[in-house]
Amino acid sequence: MIVAVDGPAASGKGTLARALARHYGLLYLDTGSLYRAVGQAVLAAGGNPADEKAALAAAEALDAARIDEKAIRTAEAGHAASVVAAMPAVRAAILGLQRRFAAQKPGAVLDGRDIGTVVCPDADVKLFVSASPEVRAHRRWLELNNSGSGLSEAQVLEDVRERDRRDAERAASPMKPAADAHLLDTSNLSIEAAFDAAVAIIDKAMG
């Protein structure tokens, strides 16, 4: 059983995907963390995330089991992630890792931007989770504030809109709902309500 959970930054898809994996007893992969790790690796080496050679080298050397979760959750790592994620060579290097993960038993929930369209186009159920840019910016601002960031909510909103634009307009695997994805807007939903709605969709789809 493979469940694809796609959507823009701070839509709640990661929290939802983790909860779904626990509920159904499946493995879980936050594919965005892979791109954050690549971007962070380039920054940590003193490089520029826009340098395709450096980004590809970081992607090819990536060990998913050794990702530093704290280091990749900064605003800088998030920005670097969306830069390296737009590179076809980096996406190709990460693609095999994601598909191997999804192929494991008993199945998996993967969240990202292109799971239902590119990584797992044959997923059993596909969700596209969204929320308004303002709601997503507020969520991300609260998250960053808790980690000591000094960014204003207006700055976070600007960053969210820029990431949306980059993710949707990139030539390689642009962010968009799969044709057979179920749309779930979490703008006005609590975590619990979003989870209940997702479970209802999955259970119905699985018969």
mmCIF file of C-alpha atoms in Angstrom:
data_model
loop_
_atom_site.group_PDB
_atom_site.id
_atom_site.type_symbol
_atom_site.label_atom_id
_atom_site.label_comp_id
_atom_site.label_asym_id
_atom_site.label_seq_id
_atom_site.Cartn_x
_atom_site.Cartn_y
_atom_site.Cartn_z
ATOM 1 C CA MET A 1 0.000 0.000 0.000
ATOM 2 C CA ILE A 2 1.457 3.335 -1.074
ATOM 3 C CA VAL A 3 -0.079 6.678 -0.145
ATOM 4 C CA ALA A 4 1.199 9.822 -1.870
ATOM 5 C CA VAL A 5 0.723 13.100 0.010
ATOM 6 C CA ASP A 6 1.643 16.179 -2.017
ATOM 7 C CA GLY A 7 1.206 19.892 -1.467
ATOM 8 C CA PRO A 8 2.964 23.209 -0.923
ATOM 9 C CA ALA A 9 5.133 24.207 2.036
ATOM 10 C CA ALA A 10 3.419 24.397 5.454
ATOM 11 C CA SER A 11 0.131 22.966 4.166
ATOM 12 C CA GLY A 12 0.189 20.401 6.996
ATOM 13 C CA LYS A 13 1.038 17.494 4.715
ATOM 14 C CA GLY A 14 4.008 16.314 6.794
ATOM 15 C CA THR A 15 2.075 16.154 10.066
ATOM 16 C CA LEU A 16 -0.797 14.462 8.244
ATOM 17 C CA ALA A 17 1.435 11.956 6.424
ATOM 18 C CA ARG A 18 3.193 10.930 9.659
ATOM 19 C CA ALA A 19 -0.166 10.377 11.370
ATOM 20 C CA LEU A 20 -1.454 8.332 8.420
ATOM 21 C CA ALA A 21 1.665 6.148 8.446
ATOM 22 C CA ARG A 22 1.148 5.400 12.152
ATOM 23 C CA HIS A 23 -2.562 4.728 11.646
ATOM 24 C CA TYR A 24 -2.059 2.240 8.803
ATOM 25 C CA GLY A 25 1.203 0.721 10.072
ATOM 26 C CA LEU A 26 3.214 1.934 7.089
ATOM 27 C CA LEU A 27 6.713 3.367 6.681
ATOM 28 C CA TYR A 28 7.024 7.161 6.352
ATOM 29 C CA LEU A 29 9.307 9.351 4.249
ATOM 30 C CA ASP A 30 9.393 13.156 4.261
ATOM 31 C CA THR A 31 10.924 13.643 0.814
ATOM 32 C CA GLY A 32 11.314 17.373 1.431
ATOM 33 C CA SER A 33 13.879 16.546 4.109
ATOM 34 C CA LEU A 34 16.052 14.959 1.408
ATOM 35 C CA TYR A 35 16.199 18.212 -0.559
ATOM 36 C CA ARG A 36 16.692 20.221 2.635
ATOM 37 C CA ALA A 37 19.612 17.917 3.495
ATOM 38 C CA VAL A 38 21.161 18.450 0.055
ATOM 39 C CA GLY A 39 20.790 22.230 0.332
ATOM 40 C CA GLN A 40 22.127 22.251 3.898
ATOM 41 C CA ALA A 41 25.111 20.103 2.873
ATOM 42 C CA VAL A 42 26.036 22.646 0.192
ATOM 43 C CA LEU A 43 25.696 25.540 2.674
ATOM 44 C CA ALA A 44 27.715 23.674 5.328
ATOM 45 C CA ALA A 45 30.542 23.211 2.814
ATOM 46 C CA GLY A 46 30.576 26.945 2.129
ATOM 47 C CA GLY A 47 29.008 26.519 -1.300
ATOM 48 C CA ASN A 48 26.159 28.159 -3.165
ATOM 49 C CA PRO A 49 22.954 26.085 -3.504
ATOM 50 C CA ALA A 50 22.577 27.489 -7.037
ATOM 51 C CA ASP A 51 25.829 25.722 -8.022
ATOM 52 C CA GLU A 52 24.499 22.635 -9.839
ATOM 53 C CA LYS A 53 27.787 20.731 -9.605
ATOM 54 C CA ALA A 54 27.966 21.185 -5.814
ATOM 55 C CA ALA A 55 24.273 20.357 -5.403
ATOM 56 C CA LEU A 56 24.538 17.161 -7.457
ATOM 57 C CA ALA A 57 27.618 16.020 -5.508
ATOM 58 C CA ALA A 58 25.695 16.552 -2.244
ATOM 59 C CA ALA A 59 22.681 14.639 -3.606
ATOM 60 C CA GLU A 60 24.795 11.688 -4.716
ATOM 61 C CA ALA A 61 26.536 11.546 -1.312
ATOM 62 C CA LEU A 62 23.280 11.805 0.666
ATOM 63 C CA ASP A 63 22.711 9.237 3.416
ATOM 64 C CA ALA A 64 19.060 9.516 4.457
ATOM 65 C CA ALA A 65 19.795 7.736 7.749
ATOM 66 C CA ARG A 66 22.250 10.447 8.819
ATOM 67 C CA ILE A 67 20.194 13.595 8.186
ATOM 68 C CA ASP A 68 20.484 16.173 10.999
ATOM 69 C CA GLU A 69 16.811 17.102 11.531
ATOM 70 C CA LYS A 70 17.627 20.237 13.514
ATOM 71 C CA ALA A 71 20.080 21.580 10.933
ATOM 72 C CA ILE A 72 17.684 21.149 8.013
ATOM 73 C CA ARG A 73 14.732 22.942 9.680
ATOM 74 C CA THR A 74 16.138 26.472 9.389
ATOM 75 C CA ALA A 75 14.775 29.115 7.010
ATOM 76 C CA GLU A 76 18.130 29.042 5.158
ATOM 77 C CA ALA A 77 17.915 25.292 4.589
ATOM 78 C CA GLY A 78 14.337 25.678 3.378
ATOM 79 C CA HIS A 79 15.372 28.287 0.832
ATOM 80 C CA ALA A 80 18.347 26.181 -0.285
ATOM 81 C CA ALA A 81 16.045 23.162 -0.635
ATOM 82 C CA SER A 82 13.753 24.884 -3.120
ATOM 83 C CA VAL A 83 16.786 26.031 -5.148
ATOM 84 C CA VAL A 84 18.397 22.581 -5.441
ATOM 85 C CA ALA A 85 14.996 20.883 -5.917
ATOM 86 C CA ALA A 86 14.541 22.790 -9.175
ATOM 87 C CA MET A 87 17.616 21.046 -10.687
ATOM 88 C CA PRO A 88 16.750 18.014 -12.883
ATOM 89 C CA ALA A 89 20.041 16.245 -12.071
ATOM 90 C CA VAL A 90 19.446 16.551 -8.315
ATOM 91 C CA ARG A 91 15.861 15.304 -8.667
ATOM 92 C CA ALA A 92 17.075 12.335 -10.724
ATOM 93 C CA ALA A 93 19.656 11.459 -8.043
ATOM 94 C CA ILE A 94 17.006 11.562 -5.294
ATOM 95 C CA LEU A 95 14.318 9.748 -7.320
ATOM 96 C CA GLY A 96 15.837 6.272 -7.019
ATOM 97 C CA LEU A 97 16.187 6.612 -3.238
ATOM 98 C CA GLN A 98 12.518 7.579 -2.917
ATOM 99 C CA ARG A 99 11.258 4.735 -5.121
ATOM 100 C CA ARG A 100 13.355 2.150 -3.274
ATOM 101 C CA PHE A 101 11.870 3.387 -0.010
ATOM 102 C CA ALA A 102 8.310 3.160 -1.362
ATOM 103 C CA ALA A 103 8.896 -0.400 -2.595
ATOM 104 C CA GLN A 104 9.595 -1.730 0.925
ATOM 105 C CA LYS A 105 7.050 -3.835 2.785
ATOM 106 C CA PRO A 106 4.460 -3.311 4.159
ATOM 107 C CA GLY A 107 4.169 -0.102 2.153
ATOM 108 C CA ALA A 108 4.732 3.570 2.754
ATOM 109 C CA VAL A 109 3.349 7.072 3.026
ATOM 110 C CA LEU A 110 5.528 9.600 1.212
ATOM 111 C CA ASP A 111 5.004 13.357 1.307
ATOM 112 C CA GLY A 112 6.448 15.902 -1.071
ATOM 113 C CA ARG A 113 5.629 17.930 -4.172
ATOM 114 C CA ASP A 114 5.698 15.307 -6.940
ATOM 115 C CA ILE A 115 4.974 11.960 -5.279
ATOM 116 C CA GLY A 116 1.680 11.318 -7.049
ATOM 117 C CA THR A 117 2.852 12.674 -10.402
ATOM 118 C CA VAL A 118 6.462 11.437 -10.694
ATOM 119 C CA VAL A 119 7.831 9.409 -7.772
ATOM 120 C CA CYS A 120 4.885 7.020 -7.277
ATOM 121 C CA PRO A 121 2.435 7.603 -10.142
ATOM 122 C CA ASP A 122 0.851 4.212 -9.363
ATOM 123 C CA ALA A 123 0.260 4.988 -5.660
ATOM 124 C CA ASP A 124 -2.905 3.388 -4.259
ATOM 125 C CA VAL A 125 -4.187 6.722 -2.953
ATOM 126 C CA LYS A 126 -3.040 10.261 -3.760
ATOM 127 C CA LEU A 127 -3.790 13.303 -1.634
ATOM 128 C CA PHE A 128 -2.995 16.914 -2.542
ATOM 129 C CA VAL A 129 -3.022 18.927 0.674
ATOM 130 C CA SER A 130 -3.235 22.713 0.450
ATOM 131 C CA ALA A 131 -4.066 25.834 2.460
ATOM 132 C CA SER A 132 -4.039 29.555 1.698
ATOM 133 C CA PRO A 133 -0.593 31.247 1.537
ATOM 134 C CA GLU A 134 -1.517 33.405 4.561
ATOM 135 C CA VAL A 135 -2.468 30.401 6.703
ATOM 136 C CA ARG A 136 0.663 28.513 5.652
ATOM 137 C CA ALA A 137 2.897 31.515 6.331
ATOM 138 C CA HIS A 138 1.420 31.901 9.827
ATOM 139 C CA ARG A 139 2.052 28.206 10.566
ATOM 140 C CA ARG A 140 5.635 28.421 9.312
ATOM 141 C CA TRP A 141 6.249 31.686 11.203
ATOM 142 C CA LEU A 142 5.119 30.059 14.469
ATOM 143 C CA GLU A 143 7.382 27.073 13.754
ATOM 144 C CA LEU A 144 10.398 29.293 13.012
ATOM 145 C CA ASN A 145 9.668 31.526 16.016
ATOM 146 C CA ASN A 146 9.839 28.493 18.294
ATOM 147 C CA SER A 147 13.329 27.768 16.961
ATOM 148 C CA GLY A 148 14.512 31.336 17.607
ATOM 149 C CA SER A 149 14.150 32.853 14.139
ATOM 150 C CA GLY A 150 13.832 36.629 13.964
ATOM 151 C CA LEU A 151 11.878 36.663 10.691
ATOM 152 C CA SER A 152 8.652 38.650 10.586
ATOM 153 C CA GLU A 153 5.399 37.025 9.461
ATOM 154 C CA ALA A 154 5.421 39.274 6.366
ATOM 155 C CA GLN A 155 8.892 37.991 5.430
ATOM 156 C CA VAL A 156 7.736 34.385 5.867
ATOM 157 C CA LEU A 157 4.683 35.049 3.659
ATOM 158 C CA GLU A 158 6.928 36.481 0.952
ATOM 159 C CA ASP A 159 9.150 33.390 1.185
ATOM 160 C CA VAL A 160 6.124 31.032 1.039
ATOM 161 C CA ARG A 161 4.843 32.738 -2.128
ATOM 162 C CA GLU A 162 8.301 32.633 -3.725
ATOM 163 C CA ARG A 163 8.678 28.914 -2.912
ATOM 164 C CA ASP A 164 5.231 28.220 -4.346
ATOM 165 C CA ARG A 165 6.231 30.001 -7.551
ATOM 166 C CA ARG A 166 9.534 28.111 -7.844
ATOM 167 C CA ASP A 167 7.914 24.754 -7.047
ATOM 168 C CA ALA A 168 5.055 25.243 -9.516
ATOM 169 C CA GLU A 169 7.094 26.734 -12.370
ATOM 170 C CA ARG A 170 10.216 24.540 -12.338
ATOM 171 C CA ALA A 171 10.760 22.497 -15.497
ATOM 172 C CA ALA A 172 11.557 19.264 -13.618
ATOM 173 C CA SER A 173 8.641 17.683 -11.721
ATOM 174 C CA PRO A 174 6.635 20.845 -11.033
ATOM 175 C CA MET A 175 4.322 20.851 -8.032
ATOM 176 C CA LYS A 176 0.767 20.099 -9.157
ATOM 177 C CA PRO A 177 -2.026 17.713 -8.148
ATOM 178 C CA ALA A 178 -2.047 14.373 -9.966
ATOM 179 C CA ALA A 179 -5.102 13.984 -12.200
ATOM 180 C CA ASP A 180 -6.469 11.345 -9.812
ATOM 181 C CA ALA A 181 -5.497 13.070 -6.554
ATOM 182 C CA HIS A 182 -8.022 13.856 -3.823
ATOM 183 C CA LEU A 183 -7.831 17.549 -2.871
ATOM 184 C CA LEU A 184 -7.792 18.411 0.841
ATOM 185 C CA ASP A 185 -7.780 22.093 1.903
ATOM 186 C CA THR A 186 -6.618 22.394 5.523
ATOM 187 C CA SER A 187 -6.965 26.207 5.805
ATOM 188 C CA ASN A 188 -9.819 25.910 8.303
ATOM 189 C CA LEU A 189 -9.178 22.403 9.620
ATOM 190 C CA SER A 190 -7.531 21.317 12.856
ATOM 191 C CA ILE A 191 -4.902 18.563 12.653
ATOM 192 C CA GLU A 192 -7.494 16.093 13.947
ATOM 193 C CA ALA A 193 -10.152 17.149 11.406
ATOM 194 C CA ALA A 194 -7.649 16.950 8.523
ATOM 195 C CA PHE A 195 -6.591 13.483 9.666
ATOM 196 C CA ASP A 196 -10.208 12.276 9.880
ATOM 197 C CA ALA A 197 -10.913 13.630 6.395
ATOM 198 C CA ALA A 198 -7.814 11.928 4.963
ATOM 199 C CA VAL A 199 -8.642 8.576 6.589
ATOM 200 C CA ALA A 200 -12.163 8.764 5.155
ATOM 201 C CA ILE A 201 -10.751 9.376 1.677
ATOM 202 C CA ILE A 202 -8.212 6.538 1.950
ATOM 203 C CA ASP A 203 -10.641 4.005 3.401
ATOM 204 C CA LYS A 204 -13.167 4.746 0.657
ATOM 205 C CA ALA A 205 -10.504 4.537 -2.069
ATOM 206 C CA MET A 206 -9.214 1.211 -0.711
ATOM 207 C CA GLY A 207 -12.738 -0.218 -0.625
#
